[in-house]
Short mmCIF file of C-alpha atoms in Angstrom, two decimals:
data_model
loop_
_atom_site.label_atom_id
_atom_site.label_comp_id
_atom_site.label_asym_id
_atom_site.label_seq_id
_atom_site.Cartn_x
_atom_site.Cartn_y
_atom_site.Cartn_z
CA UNK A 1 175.08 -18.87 87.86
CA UNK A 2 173.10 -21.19 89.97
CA UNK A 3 174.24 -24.01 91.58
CA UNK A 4 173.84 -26.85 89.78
CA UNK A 5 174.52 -30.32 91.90
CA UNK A 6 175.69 -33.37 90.82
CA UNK A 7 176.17 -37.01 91.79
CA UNK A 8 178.95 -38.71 89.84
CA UNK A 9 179.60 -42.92 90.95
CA UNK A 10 181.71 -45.47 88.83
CA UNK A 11 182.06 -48.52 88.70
CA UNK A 12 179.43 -49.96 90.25
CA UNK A 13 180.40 -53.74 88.56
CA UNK A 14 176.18 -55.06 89.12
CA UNK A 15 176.27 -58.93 88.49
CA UNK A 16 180.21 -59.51 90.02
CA UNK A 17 179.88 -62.64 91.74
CA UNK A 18 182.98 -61.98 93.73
CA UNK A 19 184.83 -65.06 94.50
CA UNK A 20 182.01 -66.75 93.42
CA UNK A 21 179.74 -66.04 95.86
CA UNK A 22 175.94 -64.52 95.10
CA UNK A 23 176.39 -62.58 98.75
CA UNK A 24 178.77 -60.15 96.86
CA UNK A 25 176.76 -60.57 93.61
CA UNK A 26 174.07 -58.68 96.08
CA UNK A 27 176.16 -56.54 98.23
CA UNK A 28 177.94 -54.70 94.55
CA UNK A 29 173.78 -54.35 93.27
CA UNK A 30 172.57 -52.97 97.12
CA UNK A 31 175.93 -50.37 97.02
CA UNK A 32 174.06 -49.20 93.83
CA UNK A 33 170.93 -48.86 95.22
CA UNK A 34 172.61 -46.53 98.22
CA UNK A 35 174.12 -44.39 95.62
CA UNK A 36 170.99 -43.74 93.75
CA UNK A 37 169.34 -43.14 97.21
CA UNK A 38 172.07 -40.45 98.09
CA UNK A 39 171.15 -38.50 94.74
CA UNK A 40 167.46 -38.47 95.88
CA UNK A 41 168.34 -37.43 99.19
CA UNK A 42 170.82 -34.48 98.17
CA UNK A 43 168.40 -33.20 95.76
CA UNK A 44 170.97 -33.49 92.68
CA UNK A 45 170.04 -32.25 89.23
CA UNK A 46 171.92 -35.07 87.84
CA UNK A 47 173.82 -38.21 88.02
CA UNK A 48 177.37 -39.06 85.69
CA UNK A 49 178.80 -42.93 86.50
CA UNK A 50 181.50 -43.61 84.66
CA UNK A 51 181.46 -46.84 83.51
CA UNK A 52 181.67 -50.36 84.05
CA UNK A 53 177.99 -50.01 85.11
CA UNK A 54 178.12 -53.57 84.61
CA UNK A 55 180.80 -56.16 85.19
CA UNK A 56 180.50 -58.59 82.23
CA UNK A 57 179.23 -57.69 78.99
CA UNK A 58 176.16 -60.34 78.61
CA UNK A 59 174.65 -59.56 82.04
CA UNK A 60 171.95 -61.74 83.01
CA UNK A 61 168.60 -60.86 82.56
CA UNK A 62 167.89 -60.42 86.30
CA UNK A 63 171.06 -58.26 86.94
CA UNK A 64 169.56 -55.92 83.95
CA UNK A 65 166.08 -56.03 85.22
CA UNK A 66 167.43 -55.02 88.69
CA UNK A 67 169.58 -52.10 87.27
CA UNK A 68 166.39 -50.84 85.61
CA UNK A 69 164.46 -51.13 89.08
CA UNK A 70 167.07 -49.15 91.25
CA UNK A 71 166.75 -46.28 88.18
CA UNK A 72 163.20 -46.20 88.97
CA UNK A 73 163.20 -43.36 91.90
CA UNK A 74 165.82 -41.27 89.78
CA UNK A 75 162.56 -41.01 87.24
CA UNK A 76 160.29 -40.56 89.65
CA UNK A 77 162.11 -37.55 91.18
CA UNK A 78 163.07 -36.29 87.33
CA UNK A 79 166.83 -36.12 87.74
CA UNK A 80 168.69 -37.98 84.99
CA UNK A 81 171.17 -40.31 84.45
CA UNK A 82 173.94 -40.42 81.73
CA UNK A 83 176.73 -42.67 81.39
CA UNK A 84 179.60 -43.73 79.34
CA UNK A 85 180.63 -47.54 78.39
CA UNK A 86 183.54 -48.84 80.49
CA UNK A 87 185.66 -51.32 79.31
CA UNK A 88 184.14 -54.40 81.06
CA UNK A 89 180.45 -54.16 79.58
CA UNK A 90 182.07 -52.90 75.99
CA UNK A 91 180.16 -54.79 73.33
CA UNK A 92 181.03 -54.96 69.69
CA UNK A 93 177.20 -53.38 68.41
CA UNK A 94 174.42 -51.87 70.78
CA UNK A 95 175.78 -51.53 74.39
CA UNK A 96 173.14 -51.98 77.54
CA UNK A 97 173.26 -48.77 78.16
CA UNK A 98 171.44 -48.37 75.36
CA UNK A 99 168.82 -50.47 76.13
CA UNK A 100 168.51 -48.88 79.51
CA UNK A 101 168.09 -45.54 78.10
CA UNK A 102 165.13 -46.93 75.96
CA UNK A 103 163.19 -47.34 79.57
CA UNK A 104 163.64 -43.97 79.68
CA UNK A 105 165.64 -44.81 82.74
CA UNK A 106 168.99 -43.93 81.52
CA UNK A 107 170.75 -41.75 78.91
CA UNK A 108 174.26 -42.23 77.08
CA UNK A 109 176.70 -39.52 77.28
CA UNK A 110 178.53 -38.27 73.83
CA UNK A 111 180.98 -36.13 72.06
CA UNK A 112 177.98 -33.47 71.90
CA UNK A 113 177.04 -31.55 75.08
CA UNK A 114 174.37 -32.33 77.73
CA UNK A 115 173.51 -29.49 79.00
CA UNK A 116 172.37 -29.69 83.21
CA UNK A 117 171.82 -26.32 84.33
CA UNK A 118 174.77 -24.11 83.11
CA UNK A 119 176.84 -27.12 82.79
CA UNK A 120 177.77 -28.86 79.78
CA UNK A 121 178.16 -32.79 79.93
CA UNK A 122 180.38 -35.16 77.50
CA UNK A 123 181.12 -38.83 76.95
CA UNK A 124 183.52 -41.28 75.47
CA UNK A 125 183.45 -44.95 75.95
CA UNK A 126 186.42 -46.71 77.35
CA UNK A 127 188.54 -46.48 74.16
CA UNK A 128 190.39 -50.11 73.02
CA UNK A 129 194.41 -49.39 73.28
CA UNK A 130 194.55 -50.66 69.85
CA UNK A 131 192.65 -47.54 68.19
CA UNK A 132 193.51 -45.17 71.39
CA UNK A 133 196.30 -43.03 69.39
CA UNK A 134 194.26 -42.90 65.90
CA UNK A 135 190.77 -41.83 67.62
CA UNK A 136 189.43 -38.73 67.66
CA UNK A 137 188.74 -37.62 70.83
CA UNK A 138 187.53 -33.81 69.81
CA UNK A 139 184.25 -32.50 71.11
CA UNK A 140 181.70 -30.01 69.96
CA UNK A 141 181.74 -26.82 71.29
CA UNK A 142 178.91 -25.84 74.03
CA UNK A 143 176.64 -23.54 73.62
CA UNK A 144 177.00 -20.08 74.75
CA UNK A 145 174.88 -20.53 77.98
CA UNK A 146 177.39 -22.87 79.49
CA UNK A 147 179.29 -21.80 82.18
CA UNK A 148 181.15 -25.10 83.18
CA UNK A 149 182.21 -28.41 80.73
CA UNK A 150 182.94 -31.24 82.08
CA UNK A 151 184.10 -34.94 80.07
CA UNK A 152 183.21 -38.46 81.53
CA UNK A 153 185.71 -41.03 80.66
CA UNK A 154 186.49 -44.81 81.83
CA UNK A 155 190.76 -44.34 81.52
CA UNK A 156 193.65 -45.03 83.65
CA UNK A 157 195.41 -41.36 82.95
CA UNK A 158 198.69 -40.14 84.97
CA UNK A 159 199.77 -38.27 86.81
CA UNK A 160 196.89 -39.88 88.98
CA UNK A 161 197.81 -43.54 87.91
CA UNK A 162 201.06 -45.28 87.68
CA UNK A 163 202.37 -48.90 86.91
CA UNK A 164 198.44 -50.24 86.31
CA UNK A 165 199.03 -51.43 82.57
CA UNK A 166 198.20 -49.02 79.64
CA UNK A 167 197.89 -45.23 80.80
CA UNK A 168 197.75 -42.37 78.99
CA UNK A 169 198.59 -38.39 80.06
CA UNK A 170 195.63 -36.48 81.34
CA UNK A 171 197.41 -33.87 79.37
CA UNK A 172 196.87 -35.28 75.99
CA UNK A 173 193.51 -35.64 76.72
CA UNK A 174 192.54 -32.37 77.62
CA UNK A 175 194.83 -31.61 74.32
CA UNK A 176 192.87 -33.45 71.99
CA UNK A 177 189.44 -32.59 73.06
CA UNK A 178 189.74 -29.41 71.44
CA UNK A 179 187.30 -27.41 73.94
CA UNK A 180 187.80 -25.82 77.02
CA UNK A 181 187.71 -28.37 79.60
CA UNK A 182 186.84 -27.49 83.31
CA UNK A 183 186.45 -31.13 84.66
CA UNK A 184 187.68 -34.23 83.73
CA UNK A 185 185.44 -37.21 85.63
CA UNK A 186 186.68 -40.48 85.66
CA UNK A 187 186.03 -43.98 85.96
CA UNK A 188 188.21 -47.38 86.00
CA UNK A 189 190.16 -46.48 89.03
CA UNK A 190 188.44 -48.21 92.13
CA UNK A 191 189.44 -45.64 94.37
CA UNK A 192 189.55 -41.96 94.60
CA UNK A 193 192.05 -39.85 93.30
CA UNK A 194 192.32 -36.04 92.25
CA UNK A 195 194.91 -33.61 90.75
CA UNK A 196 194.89 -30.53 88.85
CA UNK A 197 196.60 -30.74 85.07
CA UNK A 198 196.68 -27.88 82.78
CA UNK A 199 193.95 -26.03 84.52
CA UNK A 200 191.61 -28.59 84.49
CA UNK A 201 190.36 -30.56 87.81
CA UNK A 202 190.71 -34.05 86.80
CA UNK A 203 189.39 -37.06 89.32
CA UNK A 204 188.29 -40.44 89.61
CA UNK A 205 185.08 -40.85 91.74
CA UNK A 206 186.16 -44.69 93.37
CA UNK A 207 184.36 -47.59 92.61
CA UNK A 208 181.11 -48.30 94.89
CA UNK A 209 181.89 -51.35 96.35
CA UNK A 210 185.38 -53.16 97.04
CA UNK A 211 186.71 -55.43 94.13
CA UNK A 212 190.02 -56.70 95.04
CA UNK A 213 191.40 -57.48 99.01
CA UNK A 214 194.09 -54.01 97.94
CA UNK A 215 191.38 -51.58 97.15
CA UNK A 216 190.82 -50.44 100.57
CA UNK A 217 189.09 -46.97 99.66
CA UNK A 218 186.38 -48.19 97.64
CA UNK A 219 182.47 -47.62 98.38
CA UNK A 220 182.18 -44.06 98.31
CA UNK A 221 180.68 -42.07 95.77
CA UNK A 222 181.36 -37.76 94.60
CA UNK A 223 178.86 -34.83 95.33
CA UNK A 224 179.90 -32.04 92.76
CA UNK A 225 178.47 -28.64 93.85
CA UNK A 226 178.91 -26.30 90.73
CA UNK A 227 178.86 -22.36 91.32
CA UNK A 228 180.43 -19.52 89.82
CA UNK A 229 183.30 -20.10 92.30
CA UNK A 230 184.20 -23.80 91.29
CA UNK A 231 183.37 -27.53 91.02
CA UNK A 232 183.41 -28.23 94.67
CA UNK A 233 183.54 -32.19 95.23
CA UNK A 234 182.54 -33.92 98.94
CA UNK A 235 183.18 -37.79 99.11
CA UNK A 236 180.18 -39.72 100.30
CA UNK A 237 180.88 -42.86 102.10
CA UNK A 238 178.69 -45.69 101.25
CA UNK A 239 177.04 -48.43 104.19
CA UNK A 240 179.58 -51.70 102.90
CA UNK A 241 180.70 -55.02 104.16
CA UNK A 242 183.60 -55.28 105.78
CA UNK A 243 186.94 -56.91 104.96
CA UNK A 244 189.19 -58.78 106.51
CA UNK A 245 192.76 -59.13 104.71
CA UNK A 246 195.48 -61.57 106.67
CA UNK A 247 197.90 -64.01 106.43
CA UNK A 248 197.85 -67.19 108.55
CA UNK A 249 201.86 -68.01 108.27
CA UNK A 250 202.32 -72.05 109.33
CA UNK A 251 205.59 -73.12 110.24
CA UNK A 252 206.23 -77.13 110.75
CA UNK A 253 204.61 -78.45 113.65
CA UNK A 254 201.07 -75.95 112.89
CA UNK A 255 197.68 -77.40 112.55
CA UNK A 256 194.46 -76.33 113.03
CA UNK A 257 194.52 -75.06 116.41
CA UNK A 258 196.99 -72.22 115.24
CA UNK A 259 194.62 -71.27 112.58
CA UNK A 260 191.79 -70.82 115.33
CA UNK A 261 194.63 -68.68 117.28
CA UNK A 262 194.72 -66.20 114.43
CA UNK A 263 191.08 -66.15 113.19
CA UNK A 264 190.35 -65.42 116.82
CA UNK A 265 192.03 -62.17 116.56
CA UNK A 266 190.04 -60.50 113.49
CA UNK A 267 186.63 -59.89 113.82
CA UNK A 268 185.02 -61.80 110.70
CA UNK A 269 181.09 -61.44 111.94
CA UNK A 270 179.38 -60.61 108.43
CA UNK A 271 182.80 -59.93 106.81
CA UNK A 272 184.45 -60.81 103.38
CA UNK A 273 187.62 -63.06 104.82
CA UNK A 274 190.32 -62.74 102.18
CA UNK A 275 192.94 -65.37 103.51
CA UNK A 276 196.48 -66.16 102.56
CA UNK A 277 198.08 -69.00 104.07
CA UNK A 278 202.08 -69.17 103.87
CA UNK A 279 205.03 -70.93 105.16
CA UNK A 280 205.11 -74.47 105.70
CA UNK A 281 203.20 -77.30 104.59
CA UNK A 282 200.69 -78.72 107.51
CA UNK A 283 197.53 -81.13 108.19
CA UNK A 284 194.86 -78.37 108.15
CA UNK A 285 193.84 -77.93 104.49
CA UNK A 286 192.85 -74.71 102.60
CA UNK A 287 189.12 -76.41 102.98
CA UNK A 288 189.16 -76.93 106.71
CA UNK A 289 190.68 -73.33 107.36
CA UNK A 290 187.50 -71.82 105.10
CA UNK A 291 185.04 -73.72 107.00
CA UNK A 292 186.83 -72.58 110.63
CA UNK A 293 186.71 -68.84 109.00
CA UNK A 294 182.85 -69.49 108.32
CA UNK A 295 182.40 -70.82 111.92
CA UNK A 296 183.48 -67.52 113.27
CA UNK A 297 180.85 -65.39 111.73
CA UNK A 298 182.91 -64.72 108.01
CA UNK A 299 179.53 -64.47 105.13
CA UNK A 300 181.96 -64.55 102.56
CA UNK A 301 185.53 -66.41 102.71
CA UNK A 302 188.34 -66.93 100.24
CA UNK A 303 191.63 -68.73 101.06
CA UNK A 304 194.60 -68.71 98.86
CA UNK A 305 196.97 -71.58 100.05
CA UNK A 306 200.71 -70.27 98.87
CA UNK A 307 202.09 -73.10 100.90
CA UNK A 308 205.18 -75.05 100.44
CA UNK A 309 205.72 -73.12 96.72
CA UNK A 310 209.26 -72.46 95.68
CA UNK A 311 209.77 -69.05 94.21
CA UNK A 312 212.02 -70.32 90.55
CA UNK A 313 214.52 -67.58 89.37
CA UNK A 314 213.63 -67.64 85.80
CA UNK A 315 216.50 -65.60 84.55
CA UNK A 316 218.40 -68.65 85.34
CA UNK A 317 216.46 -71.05 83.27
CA UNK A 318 218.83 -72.16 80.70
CA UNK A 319 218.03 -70.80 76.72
CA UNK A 320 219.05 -74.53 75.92
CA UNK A 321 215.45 -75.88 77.85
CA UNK A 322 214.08 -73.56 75.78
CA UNK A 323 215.21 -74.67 72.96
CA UNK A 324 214.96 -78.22 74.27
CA UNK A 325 210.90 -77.67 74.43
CA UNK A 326 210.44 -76.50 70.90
CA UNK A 327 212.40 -79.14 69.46
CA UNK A 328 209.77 -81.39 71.17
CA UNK A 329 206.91 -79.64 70.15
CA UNK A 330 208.33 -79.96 66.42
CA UNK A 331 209.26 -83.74 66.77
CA UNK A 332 205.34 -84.48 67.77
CA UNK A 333 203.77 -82.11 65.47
CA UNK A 334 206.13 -84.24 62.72
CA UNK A 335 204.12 -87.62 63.72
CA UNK A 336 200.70 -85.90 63.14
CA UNK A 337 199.17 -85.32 60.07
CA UNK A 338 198.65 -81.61 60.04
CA UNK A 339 197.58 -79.36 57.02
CA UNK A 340 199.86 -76.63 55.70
CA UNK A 341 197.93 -74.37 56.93
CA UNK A 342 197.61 -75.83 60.60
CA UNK A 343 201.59 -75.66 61.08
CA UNK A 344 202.14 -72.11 59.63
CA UNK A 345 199.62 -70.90 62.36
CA UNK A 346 201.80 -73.05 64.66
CA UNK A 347 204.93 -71.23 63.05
CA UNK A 348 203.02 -67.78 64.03
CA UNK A 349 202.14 -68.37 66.79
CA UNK A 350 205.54 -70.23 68.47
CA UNK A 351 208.40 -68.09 66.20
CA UNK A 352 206.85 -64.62 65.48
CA UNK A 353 208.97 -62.48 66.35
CA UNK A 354 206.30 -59.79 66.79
CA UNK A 355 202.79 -61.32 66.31
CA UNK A 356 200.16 -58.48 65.43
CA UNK A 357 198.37 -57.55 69.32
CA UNK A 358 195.11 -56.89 67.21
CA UNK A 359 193.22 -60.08 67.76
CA UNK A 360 191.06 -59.55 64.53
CA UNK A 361 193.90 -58.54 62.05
CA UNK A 362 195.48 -61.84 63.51
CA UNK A 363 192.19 -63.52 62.59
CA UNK A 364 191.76 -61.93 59.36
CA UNK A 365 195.08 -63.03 58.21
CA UNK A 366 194.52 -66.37 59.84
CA UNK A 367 191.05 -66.66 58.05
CA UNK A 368 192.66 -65.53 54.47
CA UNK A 369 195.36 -68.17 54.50
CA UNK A 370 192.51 -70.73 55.11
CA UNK A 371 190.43 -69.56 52.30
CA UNK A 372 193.44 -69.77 49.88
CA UNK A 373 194.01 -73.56 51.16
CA UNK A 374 190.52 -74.33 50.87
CA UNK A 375 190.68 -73.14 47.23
CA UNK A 376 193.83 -74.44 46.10
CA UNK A 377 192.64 -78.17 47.68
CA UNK A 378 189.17 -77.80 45.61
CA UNK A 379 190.63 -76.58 42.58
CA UNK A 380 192.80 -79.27 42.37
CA UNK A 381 190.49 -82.30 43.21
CA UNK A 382 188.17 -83.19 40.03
CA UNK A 383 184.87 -84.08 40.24
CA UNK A 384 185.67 -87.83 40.86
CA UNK A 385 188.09 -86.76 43.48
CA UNK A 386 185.34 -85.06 45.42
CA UNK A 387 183.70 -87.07 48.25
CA UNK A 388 180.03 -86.90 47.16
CA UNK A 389 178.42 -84.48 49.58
CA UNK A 390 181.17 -82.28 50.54
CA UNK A 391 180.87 -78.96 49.46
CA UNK A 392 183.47 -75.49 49.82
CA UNK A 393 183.34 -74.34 53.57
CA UNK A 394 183.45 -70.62 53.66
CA UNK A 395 184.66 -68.74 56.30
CA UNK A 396 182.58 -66.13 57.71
CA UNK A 397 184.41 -62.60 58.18
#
C-alpha cells in the first residue's frame, strides 16, 4: 500500500483562559495554529484531534470564528479534518463540531469508516460514565480496500492511565468494537503515552499546550506514517511558553526580600509563574509576591498562598459533631415554613443513603414529587380558595 500520513493533535482546549488570563487564552489558540501549520508543512493526507477541541461548551463567538480561520489553510491545501466530541465541549443537541463541519472546514468522525488512503477512520464522542457500560460501542466493518483501521476516542483507558478518576480497560474496548482494530488514538490525556494491548497500538497524542503546573510533557503533537510495515508515530514538539513551577517556603522572620532571593533564581522572562508559597505566616502578601514575579519578566503569574494552614486529621473528627450538625440543620429548618415537598428533597439530599449519581433521574424524580404537590394543593383549594390570578405552574421536563 502507499503511505498514507497523518497528523493526529488533542486537546487543543481554544478559549481556556488559564488562570484567568487572555495571554493563555491566546497562547492555547496560537499552539493550534502551529499544529495545523505542521500538517501543511509535512504534506499529511489528513488530520484526527481527539477532542476537547474546545474547552467550554458555549465558546464565544470569537474563539469559534478563530477556530474556523486557523482551518482555513487545511482547505486550501485539501487535506481534511475529522474529529470526535471530548468531554469538555459535550453538548446535550448539535455539538460545534458540527457547525464547523458545515464551513466545510471540518468533518465529524463516526461509528462508520472514513476512508484516507487505505486507511479506515472511526469516532465516538467522549461517552458519559453513566451510559458507558450500556452503550454500544460496535463499528461497521470497512470496506475491503482497507488495509489499516484505526478508532479516535476522548477516554482515560489503562493500562496507560491509572488513579485519574473513571478509567476503563483498553481491552474492553477493542472487545466491544467488534472489528479488527489496528490503532486506537486517543484524547483526554494531556500528555503522551503508548502501549500495545491485544495487538492493537493504542496511544494518546498529548494535549497541545500545558493545562495544569504537573503536565510537563504537553505541546507536542503525533505524525503517523502508515505503510504496509506499520503505523509508525514521530512526536512533534510544538514552539510554547515556558513554565516556571516553585515553592517560595517562608519561615518566621521572611519578608519580601527572601521572595526576591528565590524569584532571582528562576528565569521568569515571558514565562507562566505557577507559585506556591508555604511555611510560615509573613508581611509580604500573596499580592505583593505576584507583582515582584511580574517585575522580573513573568507574562503570566499565579500564586497559591498555603500559608499558616493546619492539615485536620479528619478520621478523628468525632461521629457525635456529625451528628451535632444535622441536629442543627433540623432545629432551623423546624422554625421555617417549608413545604412537604421542600424537606423531603432536604431528607434526599442530607440522609440518602445512596442518592441516584444521574443528575436527571434525580431531577425527574425531584420534578414528579412537585407535580403531585402542586396537584394535590389545587385539587383541594375551591374556587374561593384560589387567589384570583394564580394559575397551575407546570414543570417543564
Amino acid at each position: 500500500m502507499p503511505r498514507t500520513r497523518i497528523l493526529h493533535i488533542s486537546d487543543t482546549h481554544l478559549g481556556k483562559r488559564q488562570y484567568g488570563s487572555d495571554i493563555r487564552r491566546e497562547d492555547f489558540a496560537k499552539a493550534f495554529e502551529q499544529a495545523i501549520e505542521v500538517a501543511v508543512e509535512r504534506d499529511v493526507d489528513a488530520v484526527i484531534h481527539t477532542g476537547d477541541l474546545f474547552d467550554d461548551p458555549v465558546p464565544s463567538l470569537p474563539t469559534v470564528m478563530r477556530a474556523a480561520d486557523a482551518l482555513k489553510p487545511l482547505e486550501e491545501h485539501g487535506i481534511p479534518f475529522y474529529g470526535i466530541v471530548g468531554n469538555h465541549e459535550r453538548k446535550n443537541d448539535e455539538q460545534w463540531l458540527d457547525l464547523l463541519r458545515r464551513t466545510s472546514a471540518a468533518a465529524r468522525l463516526g461509528k462508520e469508516p472514513t476512508m484516507v488512503g487505505e486507511v479506515a477512520l472511526y469516532g465516538i464522542d467522549a461517552v458519559r460514565p453513566s451510559v458507558w457500560d450500556n452503550i454500544d460501542l460496535e463499528l461497521e466493518e470497512p470496506p475491503a480496500e482497507a488495509a489499516w483501521t484505526i478508532l479516535c476516542m476522548h477516554e482515560l483507558l489503562t493500562p496507560l492511565v491509572h488513579g485519574m478518576g473513571r478509567v476503563y480497560p483498553a481491552s474492553e474496548v477493542i472487545d466491544r468494537a467488534g472489528i479488527d482494530l489496528d490503532g486506537l488514538a486517543l484524547g483526554d490525556l494531556h500528555q503522551p503515552a503508548s502501549s500495545v494491548v491485544d495487538g492493537t497500538d493504542v496511544w494518546y497524542a498529548s494535549a497541545t499546550e500545558r493545562g495544569g503546573k504537573d503536565q510537563e510533557e504537553t505541546g507536542v503533537v503525533q505524525l503517523l506514517d502508515i505503510d504496509n510495515s506499520g503505523i509508525h508515530r514521530r512526536q512533534i514538539e510544538l514552539e510554547t511558553r515556558p513554565f516556571a513551577v516553585f515553592e517560595i517556603a517562608f519561615g518566621e522572620d521572611d519578608g519580601a526580600t527572601h521572595a526576591r532571593d528565590v524569584l532571582e533564581r528562576h528565569d521568569l522572562e515571558g514565562a507562566v509563574a505557577k507559585i506556591e508559597l508555604s511555611g510560615e505566616r509573613a508581611a509580604v502578601t500573596a499580592n505583593e509576591v505576584t507583582q515582584m514575579a511580574r517585575e522580573a519578566g513573568a507574562a503570566v503569574v499565579s500564586v497559591d498562598d498555603n500559608r499558616g494552614r493546619v492539615d485536620l486529621d479528619v478520621e478523628s473528627i468525632e461521629a457525635m459533631s456529625l451528628q451535632g450538625l444535622d441536629g442543627a440543620i433540623e432545629e432551623k429548618l423546624a422554625d421555617e415554613d417549608f413545604s412537604t415537598v421542600a424537606l423531603d428533597v432536604d431528607q434526599q439530599v442530607r440522609k440518602a443513603d445512596e442518592l441516584d449519581t444521574n443528575v436527571n433521574r434525580v431531577a425527574d424524580t425531584f420534578a414528579e414529587s412537585l407535580r403531585d404537590a402542586q396537584r394535590e394543593a389545587f385539587d383541594d383549594a375551591g374556587p374561593e380558595e384560589t387567589p384570583e390570578g394564580v394559575e397551575s405552574l407546570e414543570v417543564d421536563e
